[in-house]
Each structure stands twice: as C-alpha cells, then as structure tokens.
Short mmCIF file of C-alpha atoms and ligand atoms in Angstrom, two decimals:
data_model
loop_
_atom_site.label_atom_id
_atom_site.label_comp_id
_atom_site.label_asym_id
_atom_site.label_seq_id
_atom_site.Cartn_x
_atom_site.Cartn_y
_atom_site.Cartn_z
CA MET B 539 3.16 5.07 23.60
CA THR B 540 0.57 2.34 23.03
CA ALA B 541 -1.51 0.99 19.83
CA ALA B 542 -4.02 3.03 21.66
CA HIS B 543 -2.89 6.33 20.60
CA PRO B 544 -3.05 7.58 16.85
CA LEU B 545 -0.32 6.26 14.69
CA ARG B 546 -0.11 8.05 11.12
CA LEU B 547 1.75 5.58 9.12
CA VAL B 548 2.67 5.44 5.31
CA LEU B 549 4.16 2.46 3.78
CA VAL B 550 5.82 2.81 0.31
CA GLY B 551 7.59 0.53 -2.10
CA ARG B 552 7.56 -0.30 -5.68
CA GLN B 553 4.90 -2.52 -6.97
CA GLY B 554 5.08 -6.07 -5.59
CA ALA B 555 7.07 -5.26 -2.53
CA GLY B 556 4.84 -6.45 -0.19
CA LYS B 557 2.96 -3.25 1.14
CA GLY B 558 -0.61 -4.64 0.88
CA THR B 559 0.59 -7.94 2.48
CA GLN B 560 2.29 -5.93 5.19
CA CYS B 561 -0.17 -3.29 5.78
CA VAL B 562 -2.87 -5.72 6.40
CA ARG B 563 -0.64 -7.17 9.40
CA VAL B 564 -0.09 -4.03 10.41
CA SER B 565 -3.23 -2.80 10.62
CA HIS B 566 -4.17 -5.85 12.62
CA ARG B 567 -1.41 -5.77 15.21
CA TYR B 568 -1.53 -1.63 15.69
CA ALA B 569 -5.34 -1.60 15.68
CA ILE B 570 -5.38 1.20 13.05
CA PRO B 571 -7.21 1.16 9.86
CA HIS B 572 -5.75 -0.05 6.72
CA ILE B 573 -6.45 2.72 3.55
CA SER B 574 -5.25 1.38 0.24
CA THR B 575 -6.40 3.50 -2.82
CA GLY B 576 -5.82 0.84 -4.74
CA ASP B 577 -8.47 -1.53 -2.93
CA MET B 578 -10.49 1.68 -2.60
CA LEU B 579 -10.42 2.04 -6.33
CA ARG B 580 -10.97 -1.59 -7.29
CA ALA B 581 -14.17 -1.22 -5.24
CA ALA B 582 -14.99 1.76 -6.99
CA VAL B 583 -14.19 -0.66 -10.48
CA ALA B 584 -16.60 -3.30 -8.96
CA ALA B 585 -19.40 -1.22 -8.28
CA GLY B 586 -19.36 0.02 -11.68
CA SER B 587 -19.99 3.58 -10.89
CA PRO B 588 -19.16 6.26 -13.77
CA PHE B 589 -15.94 7.11 -10.91
CA GLY B 590 -15.14 3.36 -11.37
CA GLN B 591 -15.20 3.16 -14.86
CA LEU B 592 -12.91 6.00 -15.11
CA ALA B 593 -10.51 4.81 -12.71
CA LYS B 594 -10.49 1.55 -14.43
CA SER B 595 -9.53 2.90 -17.63
CA PHE B 596 -6.08 4.35 -16.13
CA MET B 597 -5.49 1.22 -13.78
CA ASP B 598 -5.75 -1.22 -16.60
CA ARG B 599 -2.87 0.19 -18.28
CA GLY B 600 -0.83 0.99 -15.23
CA GLU B 601 -1.21 4.54 -15.22
CA LEU B 602 -1.68 6.82 -12.07
CA VAL B 603 -5.52 8.14 -11.54
CA PRO B 604 -5.22 11.79 -11.83
CA ASP B 605 -3.89 13.52 -8.68
CA SER B 606 -7.20 15.56 -8.22
CA VAL B 607 -9.47 12.42 -8.08
CA ILE B 608 -7.37 10.46 -5.55
CA ASN B 609 -6.82 13.52 -3.34
CA GLY B 610 -10.56 13.42 -2.90
CA VAL B 611 -11.08 9.94 -2.11
CA ILE B 612 -8.57 10.21 0.40
CA ALA B 613 -9.41 13.55 1.92
CA GLU B 614 -12.99 11.88 2.36
CA ARG B 615 -11.69 8.87 4.14
CA LEU B 616 -9.33 10.68 6.52
CA GLU B 617 -12.17 12.37 7.85
CA GLN B 618 -14.04 9.34 9.05
CA PRO B 619 -14.08 8.82 12.65
CA ASP B 620 -11.88 5.48 12.89
CA ALA B 621 -8.81 7.33 11.33
CA ARG B 622 -8.94 10.46 13.34
CA LEU B 623 -9.17 8.57 16.35
CA ARG B 624 -6.36 5.79 16.19
CA GLY B 625 -4.40 7.19 12.73
CA PHE B 626 -4.18 5.06 9.62
CA VAL B 627 -1.59 2.54 7.69
CA LEU B 628 -1.54 4.22 4.30
CA ASP B 629 -1.00 2.11 1.34
CA GLY B 630 -0.39 3.39 -2.32
CA PHE B 631 -0.48 6.77 -0.84
CA PRO B 632 1.05 9.21 -1.37
CA ARG B 633 2.82 8.76 -4.97
CA THR B 634 3.06 11.82 -6.20
CA LYS B 635 4.66 15.13 -4.97
CA ASP B 636 1.48 16.79 -5.05
CA GLN B 637 -0.09 13.57 -3.18
CA ALA B 638 2.32 14.26 -0.42
CA GLU B 639 1.47 18.15 -0.23
CA ALA B 640 -2.16 17.14 -0.16
CA LEU B 641 -1.88 14.87 2.55
CA ASN B 642 0.76 17.20 4.53
CA GLU B 643 -2.53 20.05 4.33
CA LEU B 644 -5.52 17.20 5.40
CA LEU B 645 -3.40 16.33 8.16
CA SER B 646 -2.53 19.60 9.58
CA PRO B 647 -1.77 20.86 12.34
CA ALA B 648 -1.05 16.97 12.97
CA SER B 649 1.41 15.03 10.66
CA LEU B 650 2.66 11.33 9.83
CA HIS B 651 4.86 9.99 12.31
CA ILE B 652 6.64 7.67 10.22
CA VAL B 653 7.31 6.81 6.41
CA ILE B 654 8.25 3.01 5.90
CA ASN B 655 10.16 2.39 2.41
CA LEU B 656 9.84 -1.66 1.80
CA GLU B 657 12.66 -2.42 0.03
CA VAL B 658 12.63 -5.35 -2.41
CA PRO B 659 14.80 -5.25 -5.64
CA VAL B 660 13.10 -5.44 -9.44
CA ASP B 661 13.92 -9.02 -10.25
CA LEU B 662 12.25 -10.26 -7.22
CA VAL B 663 9.20 -8.01 -7.33
CA LEU B 664 8.44 -9.33 -11.00
CA ARG B 665 8.72 -12.96 -9.86
CA ARG B 666 6.18 -12.03 -6.96
CA LEU B 667 3.61 -10.18 -9.33
CA SER B 668 3.72 -12.53 -11.84
CA SER B 669 2.17 -15.59 -9.67
CA ARG B 670 0.38 -13.06 -7.52
CA ARG B 671 -3.36 -14.34 -7.05
CA VAL B 672 -6.06 -12.41 -4.78
CA CYS B 673 -9.42 -13.61 -3.71
CA SER B 674 -11.86 -12.36 -5.26
CA VAL B 675 -14.44 -11.94 -2.28
CA CYS B 676 -12.16 -10.38 1.02
CA GLY B 677 -8.62 -9.44 -1.03
CA SER B 678 -6.31 -11.60 0.69
CA ILE B 679 -3.46 -11.78 -1.32
CA TYR B 680 -1.32 -15.38 -2.56
CA SER B 681 1.88 -16.14 -4.62
CA ASP B 682 3.56 -19.32 -5.66
CA GLU B 683 5.66 -18.64 -2.60
CA LEU B 684 3.12 -17.78 -0.45
CA PRO B 685 0.03 -20.51 -1.75
CA PRO B 686 -3.34 -21.23 -0.32
CA LYS B 687 -3.83 -24.45 1.13
CA THR B 688 -6.27 -25.45 -1.66
CA ALA B 689 -5.29 -24.09 -5.13
CA GLY B 690 -7.39 -21.43 -6.12
CA ILE B 691 -9.20 -21.32 -3.15
CA CYS B 692 -9.16 -18.44 -0.48
CA ASP B 693 -7.80 -19.70 3.01
CA ASN B 694 -9.90 -17.19 5.01
CA CYS B 695 -13.21 -17.01 3.15
CA GLY B 696 -13.22 -20.04 0.73
CA GLY B 697 -13.77 -17.37 -2.06
CA GLU B 698 -12.33 -17.76 -5.82
CA LEU B 699 -8.67 -16.67 -6.38
CA ILE B 700 -8.19 -14.54 -9.18
CA GLN B 701 -5.28 -12.73 -11.16
CA ARG B 702 -5.55 -8.64 -11.03
CA GLU B 703 -6.35 -7.25 -14.17
CA ASP B 704 -3.32 -5.02 -13.95
CA ASP B 705 -1.09 -8.13 -13.48
CA THR B 706 -0.21 -8.05 -17.00
CA GLU B 707 3.35 -7.83 -18.15
CA ALA B 708 3.01 -4.42 -19.66
CA ALA B 709 0.99 -2.82 -16.81
CA ILE B 710 3.41 -4.05 -14.56
CA LEU B 711 6.39 -2.82 -16.50
CA ARG B 712 4.79 0.58 -16.57
CA ARG B 713 3.84 0.88 -12.65
CA LEU B 714 7.64 0.39 -12.22
CA GLU B 715 8.67 3.05 -14.25
CA ILE B 716 6.17 5.29 -12.90
CA TYR B 717 7.55 4.43 -9.45
CA GLU B 718 10.82 5.24 -10.37
CA GLU B 719 9.85 8.45 -11.64
CA THR B 720 7.19 10.00 -9.73
CA THR B 721 7.23 8.23 -6.59
CA THR B 722 11.31 7.36 -5.62
CA PRO B 723 11.43 11.13 -5.50
CA LEU B 724 9.37 11.25 -2.28
CA LEU B 725 11.74 9.32 -0.48
CA GLY B 726 14.15 12.17 -0.21
CA LEU B 727 11.46 14.70 0.76
CA TYR B 728 10.11 12.48 3.59
CA ALA B 729 14.11 11.44 4.24
CA ASP B 730 14.69 15.35 4.82
CA LEU B 731 12.04 15.80 7.14
CA GLY B 732 13.54 12.53 9.24
CA LEU B 733 10.33 10.63 8.83
CA LEU B 734 11.95 7.80 6.42
CA GLU B 735 12.75 4.51 7.36
CA THR B 736 13.86 1.62 5.21
CA VAL B 737 13.05 -1.85 5.84
CA ASP B 738 14.31 -4.92 3.96
CA GLY B 739 11.09 -6.54 2.39
CA ILE B 740 12.76 -9.99 1.32
CA GLY B 741 12.18 -12.91 3.72
CA THR B 742 8.90 -14.44 5.14
CA PRO B 743 5.96 -11.95 5.80
CA ASP B 744 6.40 -12.74 9.58
CA GLU B 745 10.16 -11.68 9.47
CA VAL B 746 9.18 -8.66 7.51
CA LEU B 747 6.57 -7.49 9.94
CA GLY B 748 9.11 -7.99 12.90
CA ARG B 749 11.42 -5.65 11.37
CA ILE B 750 8.73 -3.39 10.82
CA SER B 751 7.75 -3.72 14.33
CA ASP B 752 11.35 -3.21 15.59
CA VAL B 753 11.12 0.41 13.94
CA LEU B 754 7.84 1.35 15.26
CA ALA B 755 8.84 0.32 18.60
CA ARG B 756 12.12 2.62 18.46
CA HIS B 757 9.71 5.47 17.62
CA GLY B 758 7.68 4.66 20.59
CA PHE B 759 4.82 2.50 19.19
CA SER B 760 4.17 -0.91 20.46
CA GLY B 761 1.62 -3.29 19.09
CA GLY B 762 -1.06 -5.56 20.25
CA GLY B 763 -0.79 -8.71 18.82
P1 AP5 X 897 -2.04 -0.53 -6.09
O1 AP5 X 897 -3.18 -1.65 -5.89
O2 AP5 X 897 -1.73 0.36 -5.06
O3 AP5 X 897 -0.91 -1.46 -6.84
P2 AP5 X 897 0.31 -1.38 -6.73
O4 AP5 X 897 0.93 -0.10 -6.38
O5 AP5 X 897 0.68 -1.66 -8.13
O6 AP5 X 897 0.86 -2.45 -5.51
P3 AP5 X 897 0.89 -3.87 -5.76
O7 AP5 X 897 -0.31 -4.02 -5.11
O8 AP5 X 897 1.28 -4.57 -7.09
O9 AP5 X 897 2.11 -4.31 -4.84
P4 AP5 X 897 2.63 -4.42 -3.05
O10 AP5 X 897 3.55 -3.87 -2.59
O11 AP5 X 897 0.96 -4.26 -2.60
O12 AP5 X 897 2.39 -5.96 -2.99
P5 AP5 X 897 1.76 -7.43 -2.68
O13 AP5 X 897 1.40 -7.00 -1.09
O14 AP5 X 897 0.27 -7.56 -3.37
O15 AP5 X 897 -2.54 0.46 -7.35
C1 AP5 X 897 -3.32 0.05 -8.28
C2 AP5 X 897 -3.45 0.93 -9.44
O16 AP5 X 897 -4.16 2.15 -8.65
C3 AP5 X 897 -2.36 2.08 -9.84
O17 AP5 X 897 -1.39 1.55 -10.43
C4 AP5 X 897 -2.69 3.15 -10.06
O18 AP5 X 897 -3.58 3.08 -11.23
C5 AP5 X 897 -4.05 3.23 -8.92
N1 AP5 X 897 -3.64 4.25 -7.65
C6 AP5 X 897 -3.43 3.43 -6.71
N2 AP5 X 897 -3.11 4.16 -5.81
C7 AP5 X 897 -2.82 5.46 -6.47
C8 AP5 X 897 -2.66 6.73 -6.23
N3 AP5 X 897 -1.87 7.46 -4.76
N4 AP5 X 897 -2.50 8.13 -7.18
C9 AP5 X 897 -3.03 7.50 -8.25
N5 AP5 X 897 -3.43 6.42 -8.83
C10 AP5 X 897 -3.34 5.10 -7.47
O19 AP5 X 897 2.76 -8.46 -2.70
C11 AP5 X 897 3.18 -9.11 -3.98
C12 AP5 X 897 3.42 -10.17 -4.28
O20 AP5 X 897 4.34 -10.71 -3.31
C13 AP5 X 897 2.11 -11.19 -3.82
O21 AP5 X 897 1.74 -12.06 -4.54
C14 AP5 X 897 2.04 -11.24 -2.49
O22 AP5 X 897 1.83 -12.72 -2.07
C15 AP5 X 897 3.93 -11.59 -2.57
N6 AP5 X 897 4.44 -11.56 -1.40
C16 AP5 X 897 4.28 -10.28 -0.66
N7 AP5 X 897 5.17 -10.52 0.63
C17 AP5 X 897 5.74 -11.50 0.37
C18 AP5 X 897 7.10 -11.86 1.04
N8 AP5 X 897 7.56 -11.53 2.29
N9 AP5 X 897 7.11 -13.18 0.62
C19 AP5 X 897 7.14 -13.61 -0.55
N10 AP5 X 897 6.01 -13.26 -1.35
C20 AP5 X 897 5.65 -12.18 -0.87
#
C-alpha cells in the first residue's frame, strides 16, 4: 500500500510529547492532511468568533473544550474531500471516551488503521514545554532544543515567535493531569482493538519520524518523502 491510499492515523501522547512536531512531518511524508484540534481552536480564537471566545475560556486554563463542541468541529472537518479521499493524521483528537466513540461512528463503516502513542516521560515534556515558542503566522514549533536559526524569527516564514497562552506552568500541569485521567484510558481501548503502537518520542525529530515510519511500514504504508 502506498501514500496514495487512505491512511487513517491518530497520534496520541502527553502534552509536549511532540505530536504537533511529528504530525507536520508525517503529513508531508504520507501526503495526508494534518488535522489538529488545538490548531483549529487557536484559529477560532484568533478570528475572535463567539465560538473562539468560548474555546479560549477553556484552553487558557488547560481544561478540555466540551465534547459536544469538539465532536462537531471534527465531524465537519472529516467530511472534507481531502480527508475522505486520502485519510488523515489526527493530532489532539480523540482525548475522551466520548470523542473516541464519536470518531468511530463518524468513520463507520471504515475505521482507523493505526493509533500511535508517542511516549515521552513527564520530566522531559515539562522541559520542552517551558521553552516552546510557536510562529504567530504559520504555527511552526521551536524550543531550546530545536531553536530557530535567528532568535525569535520563524525559519519557514519569517514570522514572530511567541509563547502559547496555555504554556503557563498552571495550565501545563492541568493539561497533564487531565491527560492521565481522561486520555490514557483510551490507550487500553485501542490496544484491545489491536490498533495501538507505542513509539519512543525521545531523540531528534528525524529519529522519532524514522520510528513512526518503521511502524507504518510494518502495517503496509510507505511514504513518499
Ligand atoms: P493542543 O494544541 O492539542 O495542545 P496539547 O495537547 O497541550 O499538546 P501540545 O501542543 O502541548 O503538545 P505536542 O505533543 O503537540 O508537542 P509539540 O510538538 O508542540 O490543545 C490545546 C488545547 O486545546 C487543550 O488544552 C484543550 O483546551 C483544547 N483541545 C484540543 N483538542 C481538544 C479535544 N480533542 N477535546 C477537547 N479540547 C481540546 O512539542 C512540544 C515541544 O517540544 C516543542 O517546543 C517542540 O519544539 C519540542 N520537541 C518536539 N519534539 C522534540 C524532539 N524530538 N526533541 C526535542 N524537542 C522536541
């Protein structure tokens, strides 16, 4: 099977595990859309819509946006032709049992191919998140370990690098707490379905991408780039 066929992939992992960093690379290599609920919500916040204002009130505190809201956002996105034809790599969804059930129903009669759990220990994600900076224009992600060529400026588009509003210590700790309580139970659920693969997220982004590609190759998916 090649990248021309649909690939329906989910990347899970605690905050700062590198989901966003890897999903961008996987999206390019396998020519599938990167669907990030966090990015979609931040775009709504930036647009200043009533929906964005509602989302912001949850995001800034590190709380999850209600399932009913986010399930509707994903349902609309998965109906788009690119996702229907090529599949997707989902970043940040599902995070609750209700969201996993909603995803299952949305995809039926098709289903997910693989769920990859990017495993990085808490002490390392805390170090990564405390220095994370994102491009205010294109969303590219940097940190002390992965710095831009010029401090404060995005390598890709020259945009200004900023700190995410939910990268405060309190919001990071709350997001990690919710992850352990609400999202880790999904790992057991996907393991029981035979869909779960765990990948070590420590190392350079290229090393981690190589491990993800090895897993996908074992499942019959090869990337173009
Ligand atoms: P979201 O944007 O999804 O944020 P998150 O879950 O907190 O995850 P992060 O973006 O913090 O982590 P990441 O794993 O993507 O790490 P990254 O690649 O940036 O969600 C934000 C909010 O939106 C939620 O709190 C919630 O309110 C709401 N929301 C979103 N989805 C929702 C849903 N389904 N239901 C309800 N609410 C929802 O990497 C982290 C850092 O590490 C970066 O600085 C990066 O440069 C660095 N790094 C990455 N890889 C490496 C590496 N290999 N080596 C060294 N450094 C690395």
